[in-house]
Coordinates of C-alpha atoms and ligand atoms in Angstrom, one line a residue:
X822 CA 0.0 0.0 0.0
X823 CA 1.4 3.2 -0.9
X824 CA 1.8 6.3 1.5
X825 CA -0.9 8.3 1.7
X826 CA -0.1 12.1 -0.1
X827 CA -0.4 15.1 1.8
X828 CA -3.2 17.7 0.6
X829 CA -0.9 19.8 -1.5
X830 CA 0.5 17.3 -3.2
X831 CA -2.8 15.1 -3.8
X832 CA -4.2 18.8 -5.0
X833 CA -1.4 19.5 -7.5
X834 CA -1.3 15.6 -8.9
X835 CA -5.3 16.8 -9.5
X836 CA -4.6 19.7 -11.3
X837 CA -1.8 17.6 -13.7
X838 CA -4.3 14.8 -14.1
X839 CA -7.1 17.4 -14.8
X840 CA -5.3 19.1 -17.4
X841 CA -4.4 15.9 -19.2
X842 CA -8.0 14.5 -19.0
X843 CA -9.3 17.7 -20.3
X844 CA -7.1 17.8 -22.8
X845 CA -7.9 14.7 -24.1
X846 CA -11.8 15.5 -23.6
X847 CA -11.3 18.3 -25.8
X848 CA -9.7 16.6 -28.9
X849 CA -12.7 14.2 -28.5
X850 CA -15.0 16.6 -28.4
X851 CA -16.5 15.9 -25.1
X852 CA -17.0 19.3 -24.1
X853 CA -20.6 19.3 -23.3
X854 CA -20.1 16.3 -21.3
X855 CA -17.8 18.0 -19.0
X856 CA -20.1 21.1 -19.1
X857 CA -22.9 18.9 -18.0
X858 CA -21.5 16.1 -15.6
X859 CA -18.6 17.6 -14.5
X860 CA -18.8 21.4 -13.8
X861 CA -21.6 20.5 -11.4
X862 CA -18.8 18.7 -9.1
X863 CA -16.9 21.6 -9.1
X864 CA -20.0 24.0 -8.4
X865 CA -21.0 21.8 -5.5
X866 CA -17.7 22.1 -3.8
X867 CA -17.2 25.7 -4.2
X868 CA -21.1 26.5 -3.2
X869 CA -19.6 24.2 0.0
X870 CA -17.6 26.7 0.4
X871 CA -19.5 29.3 -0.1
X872 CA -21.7 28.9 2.2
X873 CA -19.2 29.2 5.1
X874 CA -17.7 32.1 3.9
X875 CA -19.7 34.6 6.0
X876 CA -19.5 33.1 9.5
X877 CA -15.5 32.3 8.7
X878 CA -14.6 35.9 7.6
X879 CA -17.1 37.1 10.7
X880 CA -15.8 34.5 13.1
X881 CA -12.2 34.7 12.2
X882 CA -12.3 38.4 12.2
X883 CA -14.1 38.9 15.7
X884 CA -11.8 36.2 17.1
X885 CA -8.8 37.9 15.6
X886 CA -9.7 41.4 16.8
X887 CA -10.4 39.6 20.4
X888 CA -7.2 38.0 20.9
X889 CA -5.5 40.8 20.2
X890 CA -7.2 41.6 23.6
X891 CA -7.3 45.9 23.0
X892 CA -8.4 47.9 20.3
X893 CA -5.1 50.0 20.0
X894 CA -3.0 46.9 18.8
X895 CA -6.1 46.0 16.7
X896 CA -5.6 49.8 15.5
X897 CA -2.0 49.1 15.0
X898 CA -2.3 46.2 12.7
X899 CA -5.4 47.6 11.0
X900 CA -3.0 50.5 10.0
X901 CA -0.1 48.0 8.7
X902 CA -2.1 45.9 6.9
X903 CA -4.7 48.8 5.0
X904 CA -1.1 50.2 4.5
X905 CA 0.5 47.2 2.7
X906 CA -2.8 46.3 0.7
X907 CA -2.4 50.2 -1.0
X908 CA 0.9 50.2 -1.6
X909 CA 1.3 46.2 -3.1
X910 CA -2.2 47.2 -5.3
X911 CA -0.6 50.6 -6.6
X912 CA 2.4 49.2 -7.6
X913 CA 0.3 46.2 -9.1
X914 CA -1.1 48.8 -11.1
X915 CA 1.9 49.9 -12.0
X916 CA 3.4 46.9 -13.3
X917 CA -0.3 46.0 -15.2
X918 CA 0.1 49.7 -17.1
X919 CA 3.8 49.5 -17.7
X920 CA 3.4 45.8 -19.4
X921 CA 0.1 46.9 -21.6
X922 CA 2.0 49.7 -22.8
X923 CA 5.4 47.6 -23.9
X924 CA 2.5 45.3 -25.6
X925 CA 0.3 48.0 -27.3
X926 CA 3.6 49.9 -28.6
X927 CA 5.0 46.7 -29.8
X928 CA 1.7 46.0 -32.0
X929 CA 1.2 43.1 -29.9
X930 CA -2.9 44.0 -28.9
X931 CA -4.6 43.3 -32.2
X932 CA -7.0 45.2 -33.2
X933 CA -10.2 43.2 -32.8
X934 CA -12.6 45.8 -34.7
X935 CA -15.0 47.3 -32.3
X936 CA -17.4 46.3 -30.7
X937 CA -20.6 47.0 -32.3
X938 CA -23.6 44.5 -31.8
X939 CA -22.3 43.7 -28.4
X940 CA -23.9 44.7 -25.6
X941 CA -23.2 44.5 -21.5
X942 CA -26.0 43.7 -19.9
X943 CA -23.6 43.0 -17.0
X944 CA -24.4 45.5 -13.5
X945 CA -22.2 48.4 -13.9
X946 CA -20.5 49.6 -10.8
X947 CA -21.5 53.0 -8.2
X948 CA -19.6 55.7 -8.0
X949 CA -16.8 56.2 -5.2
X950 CA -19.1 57.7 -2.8
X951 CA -22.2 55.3 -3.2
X952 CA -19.7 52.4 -2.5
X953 CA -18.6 54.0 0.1
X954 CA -22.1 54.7 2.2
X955 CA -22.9 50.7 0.9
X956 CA -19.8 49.4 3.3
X957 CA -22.1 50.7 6.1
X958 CA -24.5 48.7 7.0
X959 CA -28.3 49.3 8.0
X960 CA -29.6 45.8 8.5
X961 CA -27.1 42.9 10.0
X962 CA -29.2 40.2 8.6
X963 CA -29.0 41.6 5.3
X964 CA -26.1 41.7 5.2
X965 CA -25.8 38.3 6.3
X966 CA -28.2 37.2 3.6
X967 CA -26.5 39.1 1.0
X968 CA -23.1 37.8 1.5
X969 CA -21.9 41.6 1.5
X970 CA -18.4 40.9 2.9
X971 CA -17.2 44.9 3.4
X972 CA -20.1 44.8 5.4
X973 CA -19.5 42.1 7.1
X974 CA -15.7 43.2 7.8
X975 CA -17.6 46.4 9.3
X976 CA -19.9 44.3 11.6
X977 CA -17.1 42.5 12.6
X978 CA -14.9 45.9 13.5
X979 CA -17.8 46.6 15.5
X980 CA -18.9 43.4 17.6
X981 CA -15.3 43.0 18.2
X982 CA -14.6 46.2 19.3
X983 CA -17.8 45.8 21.5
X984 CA -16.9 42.1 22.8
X985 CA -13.3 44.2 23.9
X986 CA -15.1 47.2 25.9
X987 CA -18.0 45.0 27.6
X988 CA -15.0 43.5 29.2
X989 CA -16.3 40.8 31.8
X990 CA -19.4 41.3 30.9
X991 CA -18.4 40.2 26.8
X992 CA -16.7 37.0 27.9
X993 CA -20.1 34.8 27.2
X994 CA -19.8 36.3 23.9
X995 CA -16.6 35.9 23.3
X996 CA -16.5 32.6 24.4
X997 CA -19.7 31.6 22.3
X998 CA -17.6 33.2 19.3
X999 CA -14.6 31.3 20.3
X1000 CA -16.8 27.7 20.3
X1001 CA -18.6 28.4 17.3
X1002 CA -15.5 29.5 15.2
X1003 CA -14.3 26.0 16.4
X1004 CA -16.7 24.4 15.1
X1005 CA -16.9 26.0 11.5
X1006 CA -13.3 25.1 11.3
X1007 CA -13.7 21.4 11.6
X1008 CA -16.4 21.8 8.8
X1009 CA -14.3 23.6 6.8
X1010 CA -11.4 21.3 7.3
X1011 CA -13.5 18.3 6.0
X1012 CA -14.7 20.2 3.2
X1013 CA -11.2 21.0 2.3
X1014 CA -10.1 17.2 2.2
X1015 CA -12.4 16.9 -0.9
X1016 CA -10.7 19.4 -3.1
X1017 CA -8.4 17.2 -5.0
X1018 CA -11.8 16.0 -6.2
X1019 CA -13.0 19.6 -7.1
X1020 CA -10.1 20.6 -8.5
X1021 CA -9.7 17.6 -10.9
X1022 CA -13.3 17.6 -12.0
X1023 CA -12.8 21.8 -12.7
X1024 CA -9.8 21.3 -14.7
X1025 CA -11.1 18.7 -16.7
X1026 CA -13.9 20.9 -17.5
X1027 CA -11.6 24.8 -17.8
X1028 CA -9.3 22.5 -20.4
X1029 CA -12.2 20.8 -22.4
X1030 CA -14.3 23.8 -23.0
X1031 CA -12.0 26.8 -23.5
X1032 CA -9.6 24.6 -25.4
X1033 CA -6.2 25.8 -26.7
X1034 CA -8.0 27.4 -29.7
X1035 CA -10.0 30.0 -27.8
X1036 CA -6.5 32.2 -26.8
X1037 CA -6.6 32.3 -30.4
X1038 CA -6.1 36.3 -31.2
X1039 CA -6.3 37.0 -27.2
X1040 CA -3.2 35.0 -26.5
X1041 CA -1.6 38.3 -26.5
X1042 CA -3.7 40.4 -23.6
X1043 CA -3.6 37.0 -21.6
X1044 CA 0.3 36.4 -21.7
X1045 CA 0.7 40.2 -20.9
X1046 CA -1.6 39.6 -18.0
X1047 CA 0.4 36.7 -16.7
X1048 CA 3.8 38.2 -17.4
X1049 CA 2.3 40.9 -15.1
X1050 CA 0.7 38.6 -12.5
X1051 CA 4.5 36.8 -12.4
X1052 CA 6.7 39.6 -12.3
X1053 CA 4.3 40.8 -9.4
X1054 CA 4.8 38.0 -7.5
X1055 CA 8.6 37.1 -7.8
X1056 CA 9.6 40.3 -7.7
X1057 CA 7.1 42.6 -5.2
X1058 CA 6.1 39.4 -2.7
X1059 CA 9.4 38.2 -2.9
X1060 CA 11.2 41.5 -1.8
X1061 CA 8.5 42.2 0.6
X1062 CA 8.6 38.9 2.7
X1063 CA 12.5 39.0 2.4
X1064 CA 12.8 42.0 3.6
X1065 CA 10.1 42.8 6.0
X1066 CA 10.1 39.4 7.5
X1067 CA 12.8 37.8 6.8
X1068 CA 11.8 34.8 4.8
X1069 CA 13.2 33.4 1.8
X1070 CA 11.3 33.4 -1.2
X1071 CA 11.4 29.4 -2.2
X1072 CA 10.2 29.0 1.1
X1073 CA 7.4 31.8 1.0
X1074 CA 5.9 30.1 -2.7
X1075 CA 6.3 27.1 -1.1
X1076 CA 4.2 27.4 1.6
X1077 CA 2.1 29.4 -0.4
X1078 CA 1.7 26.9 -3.1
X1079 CA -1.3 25.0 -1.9
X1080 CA -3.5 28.1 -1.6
X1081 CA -2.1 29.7 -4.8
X1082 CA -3.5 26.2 -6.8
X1083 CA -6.8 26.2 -4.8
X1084 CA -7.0 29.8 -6.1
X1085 CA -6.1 29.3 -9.5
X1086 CA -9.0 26.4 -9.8
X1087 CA -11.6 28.1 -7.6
X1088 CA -11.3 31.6 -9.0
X1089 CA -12.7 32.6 -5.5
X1090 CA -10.2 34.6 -2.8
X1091 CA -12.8 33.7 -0.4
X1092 CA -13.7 30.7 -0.6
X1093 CA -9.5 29.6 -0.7
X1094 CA -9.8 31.3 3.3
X1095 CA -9.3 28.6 4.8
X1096 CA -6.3 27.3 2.8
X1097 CA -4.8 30.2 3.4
X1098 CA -5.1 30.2 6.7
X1099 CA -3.4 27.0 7.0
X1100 CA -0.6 28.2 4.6
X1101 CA 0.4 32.0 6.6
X1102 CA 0.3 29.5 10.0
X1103 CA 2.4 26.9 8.8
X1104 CA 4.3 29.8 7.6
X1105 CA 4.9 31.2 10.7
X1106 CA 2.2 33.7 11.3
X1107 CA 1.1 34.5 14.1
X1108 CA -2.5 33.1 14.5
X1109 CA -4.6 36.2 15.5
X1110 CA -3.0 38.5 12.8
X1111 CA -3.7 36.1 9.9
X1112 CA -7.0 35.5 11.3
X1113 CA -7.2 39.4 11.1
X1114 CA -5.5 39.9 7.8
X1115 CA -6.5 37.1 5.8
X1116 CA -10.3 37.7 5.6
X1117 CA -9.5 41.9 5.1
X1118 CA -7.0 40.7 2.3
X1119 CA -10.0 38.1 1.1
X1120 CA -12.5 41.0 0.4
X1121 CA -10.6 44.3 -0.2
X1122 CA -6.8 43.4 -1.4
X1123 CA -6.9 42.3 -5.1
X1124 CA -3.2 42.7 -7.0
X1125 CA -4.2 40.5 -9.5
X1126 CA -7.7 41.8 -10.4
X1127 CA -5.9 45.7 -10.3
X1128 CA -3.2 44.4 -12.9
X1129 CA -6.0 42.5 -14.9
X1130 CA -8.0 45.6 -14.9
X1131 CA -5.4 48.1 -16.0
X1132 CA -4.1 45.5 -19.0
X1133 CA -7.8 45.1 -20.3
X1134 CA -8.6 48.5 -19.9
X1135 CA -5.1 49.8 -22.0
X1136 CA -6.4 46.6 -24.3
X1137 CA -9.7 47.8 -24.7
X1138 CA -8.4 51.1 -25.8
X1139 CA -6.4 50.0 -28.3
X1140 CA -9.1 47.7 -30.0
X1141 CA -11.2 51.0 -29.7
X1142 CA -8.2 53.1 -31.3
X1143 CA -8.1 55.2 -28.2
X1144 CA -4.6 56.5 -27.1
X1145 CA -4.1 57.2 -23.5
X1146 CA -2.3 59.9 -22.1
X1147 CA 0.2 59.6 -19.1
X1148 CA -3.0 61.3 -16.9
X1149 CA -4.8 59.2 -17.8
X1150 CA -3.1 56.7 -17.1
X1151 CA -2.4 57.8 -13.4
X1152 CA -6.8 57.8 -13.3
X1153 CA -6.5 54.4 -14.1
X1154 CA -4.3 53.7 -10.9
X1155 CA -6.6 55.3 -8.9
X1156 CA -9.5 53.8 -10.3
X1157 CA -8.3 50.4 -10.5
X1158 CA -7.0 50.4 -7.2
X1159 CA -10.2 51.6 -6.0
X1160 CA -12.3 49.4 -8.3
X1161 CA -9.6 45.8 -6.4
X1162 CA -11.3 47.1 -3.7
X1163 CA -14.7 46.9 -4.1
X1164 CA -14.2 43.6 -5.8
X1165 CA -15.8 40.6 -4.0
X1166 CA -14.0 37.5 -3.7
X1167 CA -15.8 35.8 -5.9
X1168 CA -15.6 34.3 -9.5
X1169 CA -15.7 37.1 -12.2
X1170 CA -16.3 39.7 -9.8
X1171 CA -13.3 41.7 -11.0
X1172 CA -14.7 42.0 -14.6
X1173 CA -17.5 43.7 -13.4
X1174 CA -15.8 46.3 -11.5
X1175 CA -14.1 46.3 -14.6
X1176 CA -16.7 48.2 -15.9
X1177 CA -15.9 51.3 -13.5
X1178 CA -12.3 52.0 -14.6
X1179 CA -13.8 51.6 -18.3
X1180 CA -16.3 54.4 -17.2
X1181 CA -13.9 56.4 -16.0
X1182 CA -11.5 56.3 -19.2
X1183 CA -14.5 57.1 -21.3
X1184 CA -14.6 53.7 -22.9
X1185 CA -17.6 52.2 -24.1
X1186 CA -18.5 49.2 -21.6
X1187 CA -19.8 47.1 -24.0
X1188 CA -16.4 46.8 -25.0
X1189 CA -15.6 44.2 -22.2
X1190 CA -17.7 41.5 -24.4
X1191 CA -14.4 41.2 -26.2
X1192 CA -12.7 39.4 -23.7
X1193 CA -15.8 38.4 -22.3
X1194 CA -15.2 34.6 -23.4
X1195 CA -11.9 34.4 -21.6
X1196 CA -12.2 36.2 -18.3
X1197 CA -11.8 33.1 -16.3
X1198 CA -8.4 32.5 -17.6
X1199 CA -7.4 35.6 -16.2
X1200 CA -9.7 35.2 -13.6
X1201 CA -7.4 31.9 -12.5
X1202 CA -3.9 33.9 -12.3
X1203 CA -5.5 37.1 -10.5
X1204 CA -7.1 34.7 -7.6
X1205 CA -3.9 33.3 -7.4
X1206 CA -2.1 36.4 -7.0
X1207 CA -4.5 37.8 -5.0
X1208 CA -4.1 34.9 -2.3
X1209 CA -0.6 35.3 -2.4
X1210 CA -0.9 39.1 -2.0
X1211 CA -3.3 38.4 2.0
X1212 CA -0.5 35.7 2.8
X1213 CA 2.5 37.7 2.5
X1214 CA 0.7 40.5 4.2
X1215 CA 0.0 38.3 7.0
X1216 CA 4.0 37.1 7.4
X1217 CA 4.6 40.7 7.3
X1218 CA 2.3 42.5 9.2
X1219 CA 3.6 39.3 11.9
X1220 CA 7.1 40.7 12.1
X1221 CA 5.7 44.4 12.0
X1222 CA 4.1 43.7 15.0
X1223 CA 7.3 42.6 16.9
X1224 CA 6.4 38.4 16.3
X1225 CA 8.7 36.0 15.4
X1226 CA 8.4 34.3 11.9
X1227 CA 9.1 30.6 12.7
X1228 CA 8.0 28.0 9.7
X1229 CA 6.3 24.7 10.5
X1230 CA 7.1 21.6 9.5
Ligands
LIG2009 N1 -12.0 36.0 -8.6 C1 -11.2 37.0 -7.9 C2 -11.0 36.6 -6.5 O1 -11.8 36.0 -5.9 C3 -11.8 38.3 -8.0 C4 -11.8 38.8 -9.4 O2 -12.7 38.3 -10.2 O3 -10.9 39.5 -9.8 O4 -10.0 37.1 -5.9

C-alpha cells in the first residue's frame, strides 16, 4: 500500500491529471459532457464553500480582533495591513500599465474591430461615494443574507470592538464566538479534504471547453496579463517577505503553493480562506494577525484583479483606437486600485468592476464583451495572485508587530 499524499501534493497531482484528462476530452469533443457532468462537481464544492464564507470571515475576524485583547494593537495592525494592501495594489497597477503599454507599442494587442452588436447587460458599478455609504450597513441580517463581505468586515470591526469594551461582561460572547468558530473550522477542514476532487473535476472541464483554440487572437492580452501577474509576485512578494520578515522566497511560494492552486481552480479569494489560513500559519504567522488579515486581504486586497483591470482597460483602448495619455493613465491607478477594492471574492467579480475603470477612461463598456469569453483564464492567475498578496501580508504584518516568523514543518 502506498503512503498516503499530503493535501498539496494530492491537490497539485489533480490539477496535472485534470489538465491531461481535459485535454484529451477536448480533442474528443467531449466538451458538453464536462459542461454537463462535471462542472456541477466543481460547483457543488465551491457553493460548499461558499456557504461558510460569512461566518468564517465574521468569526475569524471577531476572534482575531479579540485575541489581540485591545483595540489599539487592533488599531496598529489595521494601519499595517490597509497600509500594505495600497501600496502592493498601486504598484500592481503599475506593473499592469507598464506591461500593456510595452505590448500596445509593440503591436502586440490586435485590433479586434469594435465592438458593435455587443452589448453589456452586465451591473455596472457605483460611483466612489455610493460604495462608500454601501460598506455601512443598516440591516445585520442583510447583510448576512446578502453575503456583502465589506459589510460584514464592518460588523465584525464593531462586535469585536464591543466584545473588547464589555469587558467581563463580553466574555459569554466571546467565548460563544470562540466555540462556534471552532466548530466552523472542523467543517471547513473536512470540506477542504475533498478538493483534489474539485479541483480535478474543474480542470477537466476549464481545459475541455476553453480549449487551446480559444487564446486564439487573445493569447496576446492573456500572456501580458500573466507576465504581469509573475513579475508581481517574484519580484514585489518576494522582496516584501525578504525583507520585511525575513523569509526566503522558495520558502514563502512554497508554503504558499497550496492556496495559490486552490485559487487558481476556484477563482474565488474567499472561498480559498481557509487554505490560506493554513498556509500563513504553517508559515509562521502568528495566528490572531492572519485570522485578522486574511479575511480583510480576502475581500478588499486584489493585485491581480488591479493588474488585470489596467491591461484590459489599456487593451480595450487599443481595440477602440483610443490612445491614453500619461493622466490618464495615473486615473486608471486610482481607479483600478479603487475598483480591487470593491471587488468581492468571488468568480468574475473583478470583470464587473471592470466596468468602472472603463467608465472612467471614457470607454464604451460594452467593450468588455471582447474578452468576455476568456475572463476566467485571467480570472485563474489574478485569484492566485490575490491569495498570495493576503499571505505575504500576513508574514509581514507578523514581524511588524514585533512576532517572530518561525516555519512549521
Ligand atoms: N476571482 C477574484 C478573487 O476571488 C476576483 C476577481 O474576479 O478579480 O479574488
Amino acid at each position: 500500500m502506498a503512503q498516503k499524499w499530503s493535501l498539496p501534493k494530492q491537490i497539485l497531482a489533480a490539477l496535472i491529471a485534470g489538465i491531461l484528462v481535459g485535454t484529451l476530452f477536448y480533442t474528443m469533443g467531449l466538451a458538453d459532457f464536462t459542461a454537463a457532468y462535471l462542472k456541477p462537481l466543481g460547483t457543488i464544492f465551491v457553493n460548499l464553500l461558499k456557504f461558510l464564507v460569512v461566518p468564517v470571515v465574521l468569526l475569524s475576524m471577531i476572534e482575531g480582533i479579540v485575541s489581540m485583547g485591545d483595540m489599539k494593537k487592533v488599531g496598529a495592525v489595521g494601519w499595517k495591513t490597509v497600509f500594505y494592501f495600497l501600496c502592493t495594489t498601486a504598484v500592481a497597477c503599475t506593473i499592469g500599465l507598464i506591461l500593456g503599454n510595452i505590448f500596445s507599442n509593440a503591436g502586440l494587442f490586435p485590433i479586434l474591430g469594435n465592438a458593435e452588436g455587443a452589448e453589456w447587460t452586465g451591473k455596472t458599478s457605483q460611483n466612489f461615494m455610493d460604495t462608500l455609504v454601501a460598506i455601512f450597513p443598516d440591516n445585520m441580517w442583510k447583510a448576512f443574507h446578502n453575503a456583502d463581505m465589506l459589510q460584514v468586515i464592518v460588523i465584525a470591526i464593531l462586535l469585536g470592538g464591543g466584545i473588547l469594551s464589555a469587558g467581563e461582561k463580553g466574555k459569554l460572547v466571546e467565548d460563544f464566538v470562540h466555540s462556534a468558530y471552532s466548530v466552523v473550522d472542523r467543517v471547513m477542514l473536512g470540506i477542504i479534504k475533498l478538493s483534489p476532487f474539485a479541483v480535478f473535476a474543474m480542470m477537466i472541464w476549464v481545459v475541455a471547453t476553453q480549449g487551446p483554440a480559444i487564446l486564439g487572437s487573445l493569447a496576446m492580452v492573456l500572456l501580458c496579463a500573466y507576465i504581469a501577474y509573475a513579475i508581481h509576485a517574484v519580484l514585489i512578494y518576494s522582496m516584501a517577505v525578504k525583507a520585511f520578515s525575513g523569509i526566503s522566497p522558495i520558502t514563502f511560494f512554497k508554503g504558499a503553493a497550496p492556496a495559490m492552486i486552490f485559487a487558481f481552480t476556484s477563482t474565488s479569494s474567499a472561498a480559498t480562506l481557509p487554505v490560506s489560513k493554513e498556509c500563513a500559519d504553517q508559515l509562521g504567522a502568528q495566528d490572531d494577525i492572519s485570522a485578522f488579515v486574511l479575511p480583510l486581504g480576502a475581500t478588499i486586497n486584489m493585485d491581480g484583479t488591479a493588474i488585470y483591470q489596467c491591461v484590459a482597460t489599456i487593451f480595450l483602448a487599443n481595440c477602440a483606437g483610443i490612445h491614453l495619455t500619461l493622466q490618464q493613465m495615473v486615473v486608471i491607478v486610482v481607479t483600478a486600485t479603487v475598483a480591487s477594492i470593491g471587488t468581492a471574492g468571488t468568480p468574475g467579480a473583478g470583470m464587473i468592476m471592470l466596468a468602472m475603470v472603463l467608465t472612467a477612461m471614457g470607454i464604451d463598456v460594452n467593450m468588455i464583451m471582447i474578452i468576455y469569453g476568456i475572463d476566467r483564464l485571467f480570472d485563474m492567475g489574478r485569484t492566485a495572485l490575490n491569495v498570495t498578496g493576503d499571505i505575504s501580508c500576513s508574514l509581514c504584518v507578523t514581524k511588524w508587530q514585533g512576532g517572530k516568523i518561525i516555519p512549521h514543518e
